[in-house]
Coordinates of C-alpha atoms in Angstrom, one line a residue:
X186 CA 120.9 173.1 85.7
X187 CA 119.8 176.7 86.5
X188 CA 120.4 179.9 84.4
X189 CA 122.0 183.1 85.3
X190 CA 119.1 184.8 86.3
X191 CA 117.5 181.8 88.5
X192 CA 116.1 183.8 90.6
X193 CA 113.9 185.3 88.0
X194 CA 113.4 181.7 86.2
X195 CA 111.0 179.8 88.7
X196 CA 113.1 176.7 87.3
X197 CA 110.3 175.5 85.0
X198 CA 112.0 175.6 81.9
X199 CA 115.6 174.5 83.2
X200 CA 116.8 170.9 82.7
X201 CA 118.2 170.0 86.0
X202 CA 121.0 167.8 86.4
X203 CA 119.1 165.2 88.7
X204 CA 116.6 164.6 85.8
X205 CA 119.8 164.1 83.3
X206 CA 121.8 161.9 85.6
X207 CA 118.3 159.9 85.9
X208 CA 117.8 159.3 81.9
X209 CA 121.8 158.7 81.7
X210 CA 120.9 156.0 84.3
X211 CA 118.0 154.6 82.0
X212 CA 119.9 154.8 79.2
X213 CA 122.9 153.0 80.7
X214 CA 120.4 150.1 81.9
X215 CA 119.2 149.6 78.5
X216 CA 122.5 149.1 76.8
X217 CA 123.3 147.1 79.5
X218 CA 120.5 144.7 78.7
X219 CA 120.7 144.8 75.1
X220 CA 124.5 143.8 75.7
X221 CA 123.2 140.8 77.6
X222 CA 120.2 140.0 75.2
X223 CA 122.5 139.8 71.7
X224 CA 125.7 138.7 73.7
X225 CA 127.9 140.8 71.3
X226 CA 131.0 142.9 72.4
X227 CA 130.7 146.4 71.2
X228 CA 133.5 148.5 70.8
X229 CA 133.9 150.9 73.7
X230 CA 132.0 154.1 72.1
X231 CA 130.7 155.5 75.6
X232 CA 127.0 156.0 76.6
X233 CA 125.6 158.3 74.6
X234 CA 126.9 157.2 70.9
X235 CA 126.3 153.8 72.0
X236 CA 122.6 155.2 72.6
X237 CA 123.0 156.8 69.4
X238 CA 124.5 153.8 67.2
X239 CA 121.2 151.6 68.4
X240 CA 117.8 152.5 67.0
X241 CA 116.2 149.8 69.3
X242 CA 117.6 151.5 72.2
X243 CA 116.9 154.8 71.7
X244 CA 113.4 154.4 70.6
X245 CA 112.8 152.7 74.2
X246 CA 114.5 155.4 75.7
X247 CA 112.6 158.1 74.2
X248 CA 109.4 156.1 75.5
X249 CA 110.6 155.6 78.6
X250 CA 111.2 159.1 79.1
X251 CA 107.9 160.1 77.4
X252 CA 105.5 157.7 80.1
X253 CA 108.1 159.5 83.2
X254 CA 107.4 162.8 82.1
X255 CA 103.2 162.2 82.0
X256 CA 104.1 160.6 85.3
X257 CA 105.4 163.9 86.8
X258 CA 108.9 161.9 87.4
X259 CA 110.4 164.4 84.9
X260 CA 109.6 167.8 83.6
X261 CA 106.7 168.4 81.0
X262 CA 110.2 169.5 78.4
X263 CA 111.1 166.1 78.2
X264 CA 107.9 164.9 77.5
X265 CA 107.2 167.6 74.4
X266 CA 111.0 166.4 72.9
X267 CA 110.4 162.6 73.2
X268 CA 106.4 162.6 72.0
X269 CA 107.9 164.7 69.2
X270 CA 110.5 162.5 68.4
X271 CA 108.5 159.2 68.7
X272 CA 106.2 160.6 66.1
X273 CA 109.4 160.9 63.2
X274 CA 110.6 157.9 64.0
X275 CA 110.9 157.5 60.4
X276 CA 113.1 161.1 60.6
X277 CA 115.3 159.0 62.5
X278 CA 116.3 156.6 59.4
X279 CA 117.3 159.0 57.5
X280 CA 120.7 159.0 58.6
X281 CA 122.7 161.1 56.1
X282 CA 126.2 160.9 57.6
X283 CA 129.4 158.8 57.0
X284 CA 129.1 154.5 57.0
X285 CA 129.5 153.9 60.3
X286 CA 129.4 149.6 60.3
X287 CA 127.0 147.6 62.0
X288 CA 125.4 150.6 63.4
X289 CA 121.8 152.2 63.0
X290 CA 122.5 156.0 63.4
X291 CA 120.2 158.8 64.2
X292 CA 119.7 161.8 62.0
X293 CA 120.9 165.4 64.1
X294 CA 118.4 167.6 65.5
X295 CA 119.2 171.6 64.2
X296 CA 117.9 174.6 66.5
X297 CA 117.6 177.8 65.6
X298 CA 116.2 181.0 67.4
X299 CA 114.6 184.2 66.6
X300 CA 113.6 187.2 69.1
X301 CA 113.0 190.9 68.4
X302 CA 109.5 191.5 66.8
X303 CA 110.8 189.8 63.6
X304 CA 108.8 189.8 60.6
X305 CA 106.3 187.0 59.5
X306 CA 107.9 186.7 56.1
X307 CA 111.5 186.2 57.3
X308 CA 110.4 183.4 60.2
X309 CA 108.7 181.7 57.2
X310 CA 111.1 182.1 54.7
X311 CA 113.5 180.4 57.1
X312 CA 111.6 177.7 58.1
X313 CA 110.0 176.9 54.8
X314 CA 113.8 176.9 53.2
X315 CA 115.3 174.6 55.9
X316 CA 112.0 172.1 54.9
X317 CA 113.2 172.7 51.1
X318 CA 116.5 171.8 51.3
X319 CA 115.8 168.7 53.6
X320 CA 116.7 169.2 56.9
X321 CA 114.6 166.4 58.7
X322 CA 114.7 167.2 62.3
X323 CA 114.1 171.3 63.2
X324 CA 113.4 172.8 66.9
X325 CA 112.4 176.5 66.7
X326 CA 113.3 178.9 69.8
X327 CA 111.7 181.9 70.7
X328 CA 110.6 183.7 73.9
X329 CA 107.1 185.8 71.5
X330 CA 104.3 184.3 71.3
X331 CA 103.7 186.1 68.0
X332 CA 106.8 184.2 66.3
X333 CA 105.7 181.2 67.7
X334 CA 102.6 181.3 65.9
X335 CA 104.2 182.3 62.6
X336 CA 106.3 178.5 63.3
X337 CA 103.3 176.9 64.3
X338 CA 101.7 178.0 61.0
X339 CA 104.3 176.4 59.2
X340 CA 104.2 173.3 60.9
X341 CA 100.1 172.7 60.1
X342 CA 100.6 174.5 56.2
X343 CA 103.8 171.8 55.4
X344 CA 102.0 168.7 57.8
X345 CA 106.0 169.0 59.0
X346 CA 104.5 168.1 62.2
X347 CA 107.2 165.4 62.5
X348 CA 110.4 167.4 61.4
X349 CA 109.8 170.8 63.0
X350 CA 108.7 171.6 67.0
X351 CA 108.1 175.3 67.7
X352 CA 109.6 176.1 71.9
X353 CA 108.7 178.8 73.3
X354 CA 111.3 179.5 75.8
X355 CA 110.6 180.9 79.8
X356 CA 110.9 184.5 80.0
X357 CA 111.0 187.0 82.0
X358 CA 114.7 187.3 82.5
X359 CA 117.1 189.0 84.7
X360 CA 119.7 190.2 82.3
X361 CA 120.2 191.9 79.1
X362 CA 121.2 188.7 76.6
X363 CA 120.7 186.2 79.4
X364 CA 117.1 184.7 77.1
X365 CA 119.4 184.6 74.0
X366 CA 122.3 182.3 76.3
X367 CA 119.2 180.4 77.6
X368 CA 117.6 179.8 74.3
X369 CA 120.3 178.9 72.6
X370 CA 121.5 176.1 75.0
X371 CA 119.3 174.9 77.2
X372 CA 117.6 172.4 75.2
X373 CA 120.8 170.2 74.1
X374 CA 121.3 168.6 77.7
X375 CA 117.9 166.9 76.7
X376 CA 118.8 165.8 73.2
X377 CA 122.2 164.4 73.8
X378 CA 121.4 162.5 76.7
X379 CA 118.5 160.9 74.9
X380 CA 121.1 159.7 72.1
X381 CA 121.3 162.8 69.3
X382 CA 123.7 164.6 68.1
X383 CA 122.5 168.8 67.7
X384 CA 123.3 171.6 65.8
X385 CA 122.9 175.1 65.4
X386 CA 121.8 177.4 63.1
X387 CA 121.6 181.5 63.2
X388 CA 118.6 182.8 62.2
X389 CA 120.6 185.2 59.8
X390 CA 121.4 182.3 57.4
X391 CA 120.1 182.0 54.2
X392 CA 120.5 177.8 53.1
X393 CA 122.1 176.7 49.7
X394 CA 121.7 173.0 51.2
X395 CA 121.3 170.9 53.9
X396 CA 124.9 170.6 55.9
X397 CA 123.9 167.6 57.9
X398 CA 125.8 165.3 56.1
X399 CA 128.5 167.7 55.7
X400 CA 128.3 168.5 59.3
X401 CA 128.4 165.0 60.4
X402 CA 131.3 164.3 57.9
X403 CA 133.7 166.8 59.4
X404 CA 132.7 165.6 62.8
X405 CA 133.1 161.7 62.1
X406 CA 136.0 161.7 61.0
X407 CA 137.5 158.2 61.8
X408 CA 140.9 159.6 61.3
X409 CA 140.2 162.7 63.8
X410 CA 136.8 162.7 65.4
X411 CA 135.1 165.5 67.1
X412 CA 133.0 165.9 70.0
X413 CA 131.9 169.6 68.5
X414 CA 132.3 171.4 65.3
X415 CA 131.6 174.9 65.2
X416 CA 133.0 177.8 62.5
X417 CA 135.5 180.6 63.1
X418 CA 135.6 184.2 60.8
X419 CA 136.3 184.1 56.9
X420 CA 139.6 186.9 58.2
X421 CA 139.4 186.2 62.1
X422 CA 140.2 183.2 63.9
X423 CA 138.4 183.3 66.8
X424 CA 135.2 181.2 66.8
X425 CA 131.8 181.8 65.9
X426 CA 129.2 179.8 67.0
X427 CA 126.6 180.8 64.8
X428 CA 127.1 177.2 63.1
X429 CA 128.2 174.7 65.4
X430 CA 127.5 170.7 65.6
X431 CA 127.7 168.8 68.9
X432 CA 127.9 165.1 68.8
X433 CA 126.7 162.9 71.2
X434 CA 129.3 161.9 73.1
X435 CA 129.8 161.7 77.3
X436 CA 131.9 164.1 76.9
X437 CA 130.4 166.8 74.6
X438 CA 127.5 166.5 77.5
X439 CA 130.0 167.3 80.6
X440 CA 131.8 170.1 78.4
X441 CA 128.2 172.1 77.8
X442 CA 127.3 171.5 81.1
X443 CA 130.5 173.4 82.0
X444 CA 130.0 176.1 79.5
X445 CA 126.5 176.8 80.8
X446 CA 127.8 176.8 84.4
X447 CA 130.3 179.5 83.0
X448 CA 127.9 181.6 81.6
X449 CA 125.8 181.4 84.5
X450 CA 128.7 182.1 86.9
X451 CA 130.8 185.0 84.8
X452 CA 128.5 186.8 84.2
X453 CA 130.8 189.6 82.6
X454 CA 131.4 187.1 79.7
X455 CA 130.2 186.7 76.2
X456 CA 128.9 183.5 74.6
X457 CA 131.2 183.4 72.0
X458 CA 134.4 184.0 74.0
X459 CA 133.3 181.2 76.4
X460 CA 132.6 179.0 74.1
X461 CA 136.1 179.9 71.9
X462 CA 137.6 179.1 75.6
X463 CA 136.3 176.3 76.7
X464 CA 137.1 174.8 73.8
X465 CA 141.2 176.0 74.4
X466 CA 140.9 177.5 70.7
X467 CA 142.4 181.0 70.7
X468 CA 140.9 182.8 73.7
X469 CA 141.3 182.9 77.5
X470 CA 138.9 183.8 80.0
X471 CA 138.5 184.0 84.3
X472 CA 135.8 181.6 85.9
X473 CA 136.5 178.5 83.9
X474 CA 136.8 174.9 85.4
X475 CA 140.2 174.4 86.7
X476 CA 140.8 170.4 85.1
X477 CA 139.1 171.4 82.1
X478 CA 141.9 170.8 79.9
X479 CA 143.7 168.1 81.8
X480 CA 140.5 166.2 82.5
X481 CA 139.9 164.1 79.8
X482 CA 136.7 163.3 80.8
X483 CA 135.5 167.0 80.2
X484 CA 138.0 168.0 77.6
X485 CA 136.1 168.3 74.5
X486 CA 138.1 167.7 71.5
X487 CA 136.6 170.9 67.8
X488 CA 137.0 171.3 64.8
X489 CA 136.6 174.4 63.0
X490 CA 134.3 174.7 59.7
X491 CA 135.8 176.2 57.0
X492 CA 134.2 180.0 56.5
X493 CA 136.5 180.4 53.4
X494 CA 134.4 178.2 51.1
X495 CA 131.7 175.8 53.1
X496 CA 130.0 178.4 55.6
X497 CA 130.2 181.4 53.9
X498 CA 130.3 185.0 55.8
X499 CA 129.3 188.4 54.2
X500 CA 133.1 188.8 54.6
X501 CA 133.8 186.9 51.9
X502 CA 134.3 183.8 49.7
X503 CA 137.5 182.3 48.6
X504 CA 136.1 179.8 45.9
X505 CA 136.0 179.8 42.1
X506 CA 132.7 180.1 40.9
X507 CA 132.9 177.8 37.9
X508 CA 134.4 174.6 40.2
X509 CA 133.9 175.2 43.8
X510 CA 130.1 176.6 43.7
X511 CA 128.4 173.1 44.8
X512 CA 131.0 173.2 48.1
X513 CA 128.8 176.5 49.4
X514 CA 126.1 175.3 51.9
X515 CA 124.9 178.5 53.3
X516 CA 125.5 182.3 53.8
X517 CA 125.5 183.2 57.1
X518 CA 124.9 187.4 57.3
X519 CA 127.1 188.6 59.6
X520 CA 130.7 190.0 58.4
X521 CA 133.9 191.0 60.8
X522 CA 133.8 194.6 58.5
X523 CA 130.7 196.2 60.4
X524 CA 127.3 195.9 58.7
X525 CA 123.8 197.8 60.8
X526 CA 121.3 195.5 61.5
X527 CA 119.2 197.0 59.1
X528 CA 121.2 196.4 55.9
X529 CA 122.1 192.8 57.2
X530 CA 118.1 192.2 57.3
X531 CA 117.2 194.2 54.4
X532 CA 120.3 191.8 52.7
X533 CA 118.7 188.5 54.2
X534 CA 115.0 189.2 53.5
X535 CA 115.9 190.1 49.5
X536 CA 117.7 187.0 49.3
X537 CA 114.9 184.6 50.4
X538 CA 112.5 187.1 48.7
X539 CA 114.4 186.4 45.4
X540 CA 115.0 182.6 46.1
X541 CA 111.3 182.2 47.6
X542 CA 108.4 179.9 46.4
X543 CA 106.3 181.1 43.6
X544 CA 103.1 180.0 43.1
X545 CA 103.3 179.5 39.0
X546 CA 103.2 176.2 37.8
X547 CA 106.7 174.4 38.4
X548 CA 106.5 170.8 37.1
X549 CA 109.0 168.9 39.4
X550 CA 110.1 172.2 40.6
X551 CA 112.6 172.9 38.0
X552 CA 111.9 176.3 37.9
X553 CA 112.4 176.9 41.6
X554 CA 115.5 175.4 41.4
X555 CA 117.1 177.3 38.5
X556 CA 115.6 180.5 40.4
X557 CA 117.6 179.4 43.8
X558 CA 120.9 178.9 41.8
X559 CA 120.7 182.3 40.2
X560 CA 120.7 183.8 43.6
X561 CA 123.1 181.6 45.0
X562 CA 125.2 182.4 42.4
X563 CA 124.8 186.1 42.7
X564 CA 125.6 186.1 46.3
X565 CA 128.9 184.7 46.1
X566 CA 130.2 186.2 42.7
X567 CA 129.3 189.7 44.7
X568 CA 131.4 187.9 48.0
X569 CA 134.0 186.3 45.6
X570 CA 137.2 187.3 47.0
X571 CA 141.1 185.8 47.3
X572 CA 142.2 183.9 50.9
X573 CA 143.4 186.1 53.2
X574 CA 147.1 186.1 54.1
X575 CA 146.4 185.3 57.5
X576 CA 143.8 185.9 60.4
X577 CA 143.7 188.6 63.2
X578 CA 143.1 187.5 66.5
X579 CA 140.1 188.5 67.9
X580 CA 137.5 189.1 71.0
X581 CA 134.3 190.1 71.3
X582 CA 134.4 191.9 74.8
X583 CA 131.4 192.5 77.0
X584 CA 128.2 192.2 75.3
X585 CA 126.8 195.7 74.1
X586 CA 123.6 195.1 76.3
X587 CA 125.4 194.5 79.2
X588 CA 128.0 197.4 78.3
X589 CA 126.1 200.2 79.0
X590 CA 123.9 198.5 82.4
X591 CA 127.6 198.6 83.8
X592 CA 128.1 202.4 82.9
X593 CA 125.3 203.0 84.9
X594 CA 126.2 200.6 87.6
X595 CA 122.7 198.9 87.3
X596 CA 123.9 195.8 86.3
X597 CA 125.3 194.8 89.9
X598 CA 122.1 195.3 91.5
X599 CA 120.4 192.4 89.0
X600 CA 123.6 190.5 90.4
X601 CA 122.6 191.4 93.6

């Protein structure tokens, strides 16, 4: 599974498909025996939430993938994901999503990324938030080795050794945007074929709470499942995957495989457009699988999260402050009204500065947490706002960093 700029890549950081097809394989042989071994009929979930459902046969899978990967049989990657999560196998318990009966769930694994010579406080302030609001299971993305450190600090300060891995991911690349596409993505073939279902967080959130059982609520339905839930704008209805869950499910793996091989082979295209259209929401776009929506074994079902009062935008918030506070998980900065990246960092930063630990005493942490609802409470009585009547259409073109390579005709030679 190669990346746009392959070429450039050397491969030692893509997942390729023969080393996915080979722990599918493993993963299918261990079912199969644990089928055998407790003679029971399980209902026909698939591979990889039957992987998921079974604690036994995940944990085996994780080793077994752990002992090929110090074998050289598969890449050093999948070796780093399964040692890391072999060591929280008790992260793995903690299962906060929906009953599902006589089943042993794992907890999701969230990812977030950060790039651009970002400031120590706000990488820490991140991370140290998703740690205080519970989120069991963190993976940390960056292509700097200066941001990697600032996660790696973290980890040893918090002993969160088993709930956060810092990745540095392969550079250099080809194209303009083509490391944010690659970090953002690469990484979930590994984790849903080894049983877990991911999500995605922006690095421009600021965390009321942890949405993993909210997450996994929306998208375990057992009225209306979903293979992915991602949101869309508080005024706009295309998507944005700045918050997105992907279970695992067969065919949640075979849709992202798709998406990436979009992305790799349009490469005109924007993330969020692709992943709006590969989805069939709103938008339509060339290069895409011709089946995609008539096969069903690559037809992955969404749902979309409601921006309006769940993942709130800078654009607004729709909720009364006195009954609907609690349904606010987190503020994602980013707004469909123009905002300069200054003033949406300068925003960010004040928030975790004003919500941040303090190092007074704080029995039981009482303090803290009257502190954090203050500024959760600030932030959306500034956003409060009514529904709107209805929501534009939207698009985000060509990426502004690819934009102006094409004005100069540069772009086609790193095609070339």
């Amino acid at each position: 599974l190669t990346w746009r700029s392959h070429r450039l890549y050397g491969g030692g950081a893509d997942v390729p498909l023969n080393e996915v097809r080979r722990v599918l394989l493993w993963g299918a042989t261990l079912m199969q025996k644990h089928h055998q071994a407790h003679r029971v009929d399980h209902p026909k979930l698939g591979l990889l939430q039957s992987v998921h459902h079974r604690r036994d046969v995940r944990t085996e899978l994780w080793g077994a993938v752990g002992r090929a990967s110090e074998d050289g049989v598969l890449g050093e990657l999948w070796g780093l994901i399964a040692r890391w999560l072999i060591a929280g196998l008790s992260m793995d318990q903690m299962w906060p999503g929906p009953v599902i009966p006589g089943a042993s769930p794992s907890s999701p694994v969230f990812f977030t990324m950060a790039f651009g010579g970002l400031p120590e406080y706000w990488v820490r302030s991140f991370l140290t938030r998703a740690l205080d609001v519970g989120i069991t299971r963190l993976i940390f993305i960056s292509p700097e080795v200066e941001l990697l450190r600032y996660c790696e600090d973290v980890v040893r300060e918090e002993k969160a050794e088993a709930k956060m891995l810092c990745v540095r991911v392969m550079v250099p690349f080809g194209r303009p945007y083509d490391f944010n596409n690659k970090a953002k993505f690469y990484l979930f073939p590994i984790l849903l074929s080894l049983g877990l279902d991911v999500a995605w967080l922006d690095f421009d959130i600021f965390v009321f709470k942890n949405p993993a059982s909210r997450l996994l609520a929306q998208a375990y339905d057992t009225a209306n499942p979903k293979d992915v839930v991602v949101t869309d704008h508080f005024d706009e209805y295309c998507l944005n995957h700045g918050v997105f869950l992907v279970r695992a499910t067969d065919r949640a793996l075979l849709w992202l495989i798709e998406y990436i091989r979009w992305m790799h082979w349009y490469p005109y295209g924007h993330d969020q457009n692709g992943w709006d259209a590969l989805l069939g929401h709103s938008i339509h776009e060339p290069q895409m699988t011709k089946d995609l929506f008539t096969n069903p074994n690559i037809s992955a079902s969404h749902g979309v999260l409601s921006t309006e009062l769940e993942y709130v935008t800078l654009t607004g918030w729709a909720g009364d402050l006195t009954l609907q506070r609690q349904r606010a998980l987190l503020l994602h900065y980013t707004t469909t009204h123009g905002i300069s990246g200054y003033q949406k960092h300068a925003q960010l930063l004040q928030a975790f500065k004003a919500a941040g630990r303090q190092k007074q005493n704080d029995t039981g942490g009482l303090l803290q947490k009257r502190r954090v609802d203050m500024v959760i409470w600030k932030l959306l009585h500034r956003l409060q706002m009514g529904l709107p009547k209805f929501k534009r259409p939207c698009y985000e073109g060509i990426h502004s960093a690819i934009a102006d390579l094409l004005r100069t005709g540069l772009y086609e030679e790193l095609l070339a």
